[in-house]
Amino acid sequence: MSFPWAKAYEPKAPLMRFLDERLPLPRFVYNAVGAGYPVPRNLSYFWNFGILAGFCLVLQIVTGVVLAMHYSANALVAFNSVEHIMRDVNWGWMLRYAHANGASFFFVVVYIHIFRGLFYSSYKAPREMIWLLGVVIFLLMMATAFMGYVLPWGQMSFWGAKVITGLFGAIPLVGEPLQIWLLGGYAPDNAALNRFYSLHFLLPFVIAGVVILHIWALHIPGSSNPTGVEVKSESDTVPFHPYYTAKDGFGLGVFLIIYTLFVFFLPNALGHPDNYIPANPLSTPAHIVPEWYFWPFYAILRAFTSDFLLPAKLWGVLAMFSAILCWFFLPWLDRSPVRSGHYRPLFRKFFLFGLIPCMAVLFWCGGAPAEEPYVMLSQIATAYYFLHFLVILPIVSLVERPEPLPYSITDAVLGTPADDGTVKGHMIQGENARPAV
Amino acid sequence: MASTTGAAPDDAMTTDGDSGTHPVRRRDFINIAAVSAAGVGGLAVLYPLISQMAPSKDVLAESTTELDLSAIQPGQAVKAVFRKQPVFIRNLTPQEIAAADAVDVSSLRDPQTLAERTKAGHGNWLITMGVCTHLGCVPLGAGEGENKGEFGGYFCPCHGSHYDTAARIRKGPAPTNLLVPEYEFTTDTTVVIG
């Protein structure tokens, strides 16, 4: 894909011309993240997080492959092999902290990326497939991160594995046999550890594959932008390189400063000390929590405390999975033709004062002990969460009167001079929300 | 910018606005500084990624082996382990020493006398790596009843290298004598290898 004014790749060096005729890989890169990809000129720093997520994936694969050279996936030695990495392997402490904190930062980046998409309705036509693939990536990330956390075989690893596989035990009829099949036993042991290790190594490459589809789908309509108005002419865009390579490079620098602060100065701040106790199948830690990035969904799981038609345990599991699965239906739940939250006053209020505080409460409660007031707070927040996506969003998109949209991205950036010389907004409601073909 | 005609190479400089006239622009400096910082950072990251494959601290900790020689009779040999590889410790008989000394050193592939391959005052103790210098197999001859080769020392069954009683290469493809590791006698009957 591209806009008609996209720069064509014209290799000058004979070697590059030779390569281009036989394997046009440089052309592919040029058109994907080079000067051949025209991008809206008004992207804010919120649009950095896609590249940052890609960087995190590469970071995790590189450090992970290296750690796999030293780790032993055997229940008898796994814990000690992680200590071996920390104490004996050259730079092993750094590589492990880079990988563990890399997972946390991957989720920070991806959460911002997702909520950027939610605020600017990046899931709307013609970008539904990008969004759907993104939700698939998020689910794969959660599976990968969970299985990775099991590998050190500490107390949190073991009990995390037990609790999460226990979720499948809630499924009626087949639940218990399914759980035993998943674990290859009655409790997490060598069989579970080995299959988790195998899948933890495999899934990142599956993610990389879906990421390629995600970017492919992105390049068909091109990037969205903070106004939500589609690109109309060449003046609305700038080439990805050098404009956004520079902007993303700056963002990457800021990201790396914060990330390395954690790796070198707060390496265990985001982890749990109990995971430095070897796995003990006979003793559950007093306060068992998943990694912080699962807390909102963990809070939803625990919000269901009494049986109502179905057992509470099943409700919790269904709600937890539905909390993410409902994102798949977003493109069809939100019917507003206007994309950007900047031009949707009612949506903006519900997003900033409804969804964001709701997620904050879920984060807080997921990491808190399962006692009052956290249980009641998670119940209220869980109710709002589903209400927001399934009821509020469709209704708001029907009743809301959006604010005037700029005619084009260029107008949004430079303003439209009127006859009297003043600059004013310009809109025909809804008209600019559809892509210019 | 979307020109349909390919710009001539010498036009390329002037299309960039003011680049032709100014000697060094602020942007040139920023560009070089940014790319250099990224390059140095990249190399700094590469170093631990390469270094992690080198022997880890627990492997390096295996690099000395202490042995008690008191039970080894003249004519006997034992195999010990040094850095996960076999070491041959051989208590030479006077006949074996005489046989080794009788050889014309200049006729050898890797000229060395027996005295150069043992410690002064411990001339009967021949301590060598049990690793054939050809391709790394373990030669025979240290164990009871094993083939000692044509020269009464060691014989490598993989590719047929024959070593004499001073573990010097005499026949076959191996390029050098069996390696003498660093070692020292801490007492008359205790040796520390490595």
mmCIF file of C-alpha atoms in Angstrom, chain A residues 21-186:
data_model
loop_
_atom_site.group_PDB
_atom_site.id
_atom_site.type_symbol
_atom_site.label_atom_id
_atom_site.label_comp_id
_atom_site.label_asym_id
_atom_site.label_seq_id
_atom_site.Cartn_x
_atom_site.Cartn_y
_atom_site.Cartn_z
ATOM 1 C CA GLU A 21 16.028 -7.171 -8.465
ATOM 2 C CA ARG A 22 16.562 -10.509 -6.739
ATOM 3 C CA LEU A 23 15.426 -10.038 -3.137
ATOM 4 C CA PRO A 24 13.791 -6.646 -2.561
ATOM 5 C CA LEU A 25 14.360 -6.669 1.185
ATOM 6 C CA PRO A 26 15.834 -3.134 1.354
ATOM 7 C CA ARG A 27 12.788 -1.941 -0.645
ATOM 8 C CA PHE A 28 10.534 -3.621 1.909
ATOM 9 C CA VAL A 29 12.280 -1.895 4.816
ATOM 10 C CA TYR A 30 12.303 1.432 2.926
ATOM 11 C CA ASN A 31 8.555 1.223 2.380
ATOM 12 C CA ALA A 32 7.844 0.023 5.935
ATOM 13 C CA VAL A 33 9.961 2.275 8.173
ATOM 14 C CA GLY A 34 11.931 4.360 5.694
ATOM 15 C CA ALA A 35 11.320 7.405 3.567
ATOM 16 C CA GLY A 36 8.826 5.386 1.494
ATOM 17 C CA TYR A 37 6.156 5.366 4.235
ATOM 18 C CA PRO A 38 4.225 8.645 4.443
ATOM 19 C CA VAL A 39 2.967 9.225 7.993
ATOM 20 C CA PRO A 40 0.565 11.899 9.286
ATOM 21 C CA ARG A 41 2.586 14.941 10.271
ATOM 22 C CA ASN A 42 0.760 15.504 13.556
ATOM 23 C CA LEU A 43 1.568 12.333 15.522
ATOM 24 C CA SER A 44 2.127 12.940 19.227
ATOM 25 C CA TYR A 45 4.486 11.019 21.492
ATOM 26 C CA PHE A 46 1.657 8.559 22.158
ATOM 27 C CA TRP A 47 2.456 7.161 18.713
ATOM 28 C CA ASN A 48 5.955 6.164 19.903
ATOM 29 C CA PHE A 49 4.711 3.150 21.761
ATOM 30 C CA GLY A 50 4.301 0.821 18.785
ATOM 31 C CA ILE A 51 7.988 1.062 17.962
ATOM 32 C CA LEU A 52 8.829 0.801 21.672
ATOM 33 C CA ALA A 53 6.777 -2.404 21.927
ATOM 34 C CA GLY A 54 8.659 -3.806 18.935
ATOM 35 C CA PHE A 55 11.923 -2.863 20.632
ATOM 36 C CA CYS A 56 10.814 -4.634 23.828
ATOM 37 C CA LEU A 57 9.983 -7.794 21.886
ATOM 38 C CA VAL A 58 13.470 -7.862 20.346
ATOM 39 C CA LEU A 59 15.010 -7.105 23.749
ATOM 40 C CA GLN A 60 13.110 -9.994 25.340
ATOM 41 C CA ILE A 61 14.013 -12.427 22.561
ATOM 42 C CA VAL A 62 17.723 -11.523 22.659
ATOM 43 C CA THR A 63 18.075 -11.653 26.456
ATOM 44 C CA GLY A 64 15.799 -14.700 26.596
ATOM 45 C CA VAL A 65 17.780 -16.728 24.058
ATOM 46 C CA VAL A 66 20.938 -15.888 26.001
ATOM 47 C CA LEU A 67 19.400 -16.879 29.346
ATOM 48 C CA ALA A 68 18.218 -20.148 27.785
ATOM 49 C CA MET A 69 21.906 -20.999 27.232
ATOM 50 C CA HIS A 70 22.359 -21.171 31.009
ATOM 51 C CA TYR A 71 18.971 -22.177 32.413
ATOM 52 C CA SER A 72 17.961 -25.780 33.195
ATOM 53 C CA ALA A 73 14.258 -26.634 32.963
ATOM 54 C CA ASN A 74 14.218 -29.374 35.551
ATOM 55 C CA ALA A 75 12.265 -29.065 38.767
ATOM 56 C CA LEU A 76 15.267 -30.315 40.748
ATOM 57 C CA VAL A 77 17.760 -27.763 39.468
ATOM 58 C CA ALA A 78 15.742 -24.915 37.912
ATOM 59 C CA PHE A 79 15.891 -22.673 40.991
ATOM 60 C CA ASN A 80 19.609 -23.256 41.408
ATOM 61 C CA SER A 81 20.294 -22.706 37.724
ATOM 62 C CA VAL A 82 18.755 -19.232 38.051
ATOM 63 C CA GLU A 83 21.065 -18.576 41.021
ATOM 64 C CA HIS A 84 23.910 -19.918 38.862
ATOM 65 C CA ILE A 85 22.978 -17.307 36.244
ATOM 66 C CA MET A 86 22.957 -14.605 38.935
ATOM 67 C CA ARG A 87 26.269 -15.567 40.533
ATOM 68 C CA ASP A 88 28.463 -17.483 38.089
ATOM 69 C CA VAL A 89 27.606 -16.589 34.505
ATOM 70 C CA ASN A 90 29.458 -13.548 33.177
ATOM 71 C CA TRP A 91 26.983 -10.637 33.227
ATOM 72 C CA GLY A 92 24.257 -13.159 34.061
ATOM 73 C CA TRP A 93 22.768 -10.903 36.758
ATOM 74 C CA MET A 94 22.419 -8.123 34.216
ATOM 75 C CA LEU A 95 20.895 -10.323 31.546
ATOM 76 C CA ARG A 96 18.353 -11.787 33.965
ATOM 77 C CA TYR A 97 17.387 -8.398 35.400
ATOM 78 C CA ALA A 98 17.171 -7.019 31.857
ATOM 79 C CA HIS A 99 14.802 -9.862 30.926
ATOM 80 C CA ALA A 100 12.648 -9.712 34.065
ATOM 81 C CA ASN A 101 12.302 -5.921 33.979
ATOM 82 C CA GLY A 102 12.037 -6.071 30.204
ATOM 83 C CA ALA A 103 8.809 -8.039 30.634
ATOM 84 C CA SER A 104 7.405 -5.373 32.961
ATOM 85 C CA PHE A 105 8.383 -2.558 30.648
ATOM 86 C CA PHE A 106 6.973 -4.449 27.663
ATOM 87 C CA PHE A 107 3.623 -4.436 29.453
ATOM 88 C CA VAL A 108 3.900 -0.756 30.450
ATOM 89 C CA VAL A 109 4.526 0.120 26.821
ATOM 90 C CA VAL A 110 1.768 -2.145 25.525
ATOM 91 C CA TYR A 111 -0.795 -0.847 28.041
ATOM 92 C CA ILE A 112 -0.064 2.725 26.925
ATOM 93 C CA HIS A 113 -0.257 1.551 23.300
ATOM 94 C CA ILE A 114 -3.646 -0.082 23.920
ATOM 95 C CA PHE A 115 -5.107 2.878 25.797
ATOM 96 C CA ARG A 116 -3.812 5.215 23.102
ATOM 97 C CA GLY A 117 -5.833 3.067 20.696
ATOM 98 C CA LEU A 118 -8.881 3.224 22.966
ATOM 99 C CA PHE A 119 -8.803 7.015 23.331
ATOM 100 C CA TYR A 120 -8.230 7.723 19.639
ATOM 101 C CA SER A 121 -10.539 4.846 18.558
ATOM 102 C CA SER A 122 -7.747 3.374 16.485
ATOM 103 C CA TYR A 123 -9.870 0.226 16.197
ATOM 104 C CA LYS A 124 -12.425 1.837 13.880
ATOM 105 C CA ALA A 125 -12.762 1.216 10.149
ATOM 106 C CA PRO A 126 -10.582 0.752 8.206
ATOM 107 C CA ARG A 127 -8.241 -0.365 11.016
ATOM 108 C CA GLU A 128 -10.285 -3.137 12.653
ATOM 109 C CA MET A 129 -7.841 -5.880 11.654
ATOM 110 C CA ILE A 130 -4.889 -4.017 13.206
ATOM 111 C CA TRP A 131 -6.813 -3.856 16.478
ATOM 112 C CA LEU A 132 -7.911 -7.507 16.382
ATOM 113 C CA LEU A 133 -4.344 -8.670 15.719
ATOM 114 C CA GLY A 134 -3.200 -6.405 18.546
ATOM 115 C CA VAL A 135 -5.571 -8.098 20.997
ATOM 116 C CA VAL A 136 -4.222 -11.478 19.823
ATOM 117 C CA ILE A 137 -0.678 -10.229 20.499
ATOM 118 C CA PHE A 138 -1.739 -9.096 23.976
ATOM 119 C CA LEU A 139 -3.230 -12.527 24.777
ATOM 120 C CA LEU A 140 -0.051 -14.250 23.528
ATOM 121 C CA MET A 141 2.036 -11.864 25.630
ATOM 122 C CA MET A 142 0.047 -12.723 28.729
ATOM 123 C CA ALA A 143 0.545 -16.452 28.133
ATOM 124 C CA THR A 144 4.252 -15.979 27.477
ATOM 125 C CA ALA A 145 4.797 -13.768 30.512
ATOM 126 C CA PHE A 146 2.919 -16.160 32.783
ATOM 127 C CA MET A 147 4.935 -19.167 31.657
ATOM 128 C CA GLY A 148 8.171 -17.209 31.928
ATOM 129 C CA TYR A 149 7.389 -16.304 35.522
ATOM 130 C CA VAL A 150 7.047 -20.023 36.336
ATOM 131 C CA LEU A 151 10.557 -20.886 35.133
ATOM 132 C CA PRO A 152 12.610 -19.678 38.159
ATOM 133 C CA TRP A 153 10.612 -22.254 40.162
ATOM 134 C CA GLY A 154 10.341 -20.134 43.278
ATOM 135 C CA GLN A 155 7.304 -19.994 45.539
ATOM 136 C CA MET A 156 5.451 -17.447 43.382
ATOM 137 C CA SER A 157 6.319 -19.404 40.244
ATOM 138 C CA PHE A 158 4.916 -22.610 41.645
ATOM 139 C CA TRP A 159 1.761 -21.146 43.151
ATOM 140 C CA GLY A 160 1.183 -18.920 40.140
ATOM 141 C CA ALA A 161 1.273 -22.022 37.954
ATOM 142 C CA LYS A 162 -1.074 -23.827 40.287
ATOM 143 C CA VAL A 163 -3.607 -20.977 40.501
ATOM 144 C CA ILE A 164 -3.616 -20.071 36.807
ATOM 145 C CA THR A 165 -4.003 -23.662 35.637
ATOM 146 C CA GLY A 166 -6.676 -23.925 38.327
ATOM 147 C CA LEU A 167 -8.683 -21.404 36.300
ATOM 148 C CA PHE A 168 -9.224 -24.112 33.710
ATOM 149 C CA GLY A 169 -10.487 -26.365 36.483
ATOM 150 C CA ALA A 170 -13.494 -24.054 36.785
ATOM 151 C CA ILE A 171 -14.819 -25.099 33.383
ATOM 152 C CA PRO A 172 -17.815 -27.423 33.884
ATOM 153 C CA LEU A 173 -17.407 -31.168 33.163
ATOM 154 C CA VAL A 174 -14.020 -31.077 31.404
ATOM 155 C CA GLY A 175 -12.336 -28.648 33.798
ATOM 156 C CA GLU A 176 -10.509 -30.996 36.100
ATOM 157 C CA PRO A 177 -9.263 -33.444 33.433
ATOM 158 C CA LEU A 178 -8.202 -30.406 31.373
ATOM 159 C CA GLN A 179 -6.192 -28.989 34.256
ATOM 160 C CA ILE A 180 -4.468 -32.327 34.836
ATOM 161 C CA TRP A 181 -3.716 -32.582 31.125
ATOM 162 C CA LEU A 182 -2.301 -29.032 31.033
ATOM 163 C CA LEU A 183 -0.001 -29.747 33.970
ATOM 164 C CA GLY A 184 0.850 -33.315 33.006
ATOM 165 C CA GLY A 185 0.171 -34.178 36.657
ATOM 166 C CA TYR A 186 -1.912 -33.307 39.680
#
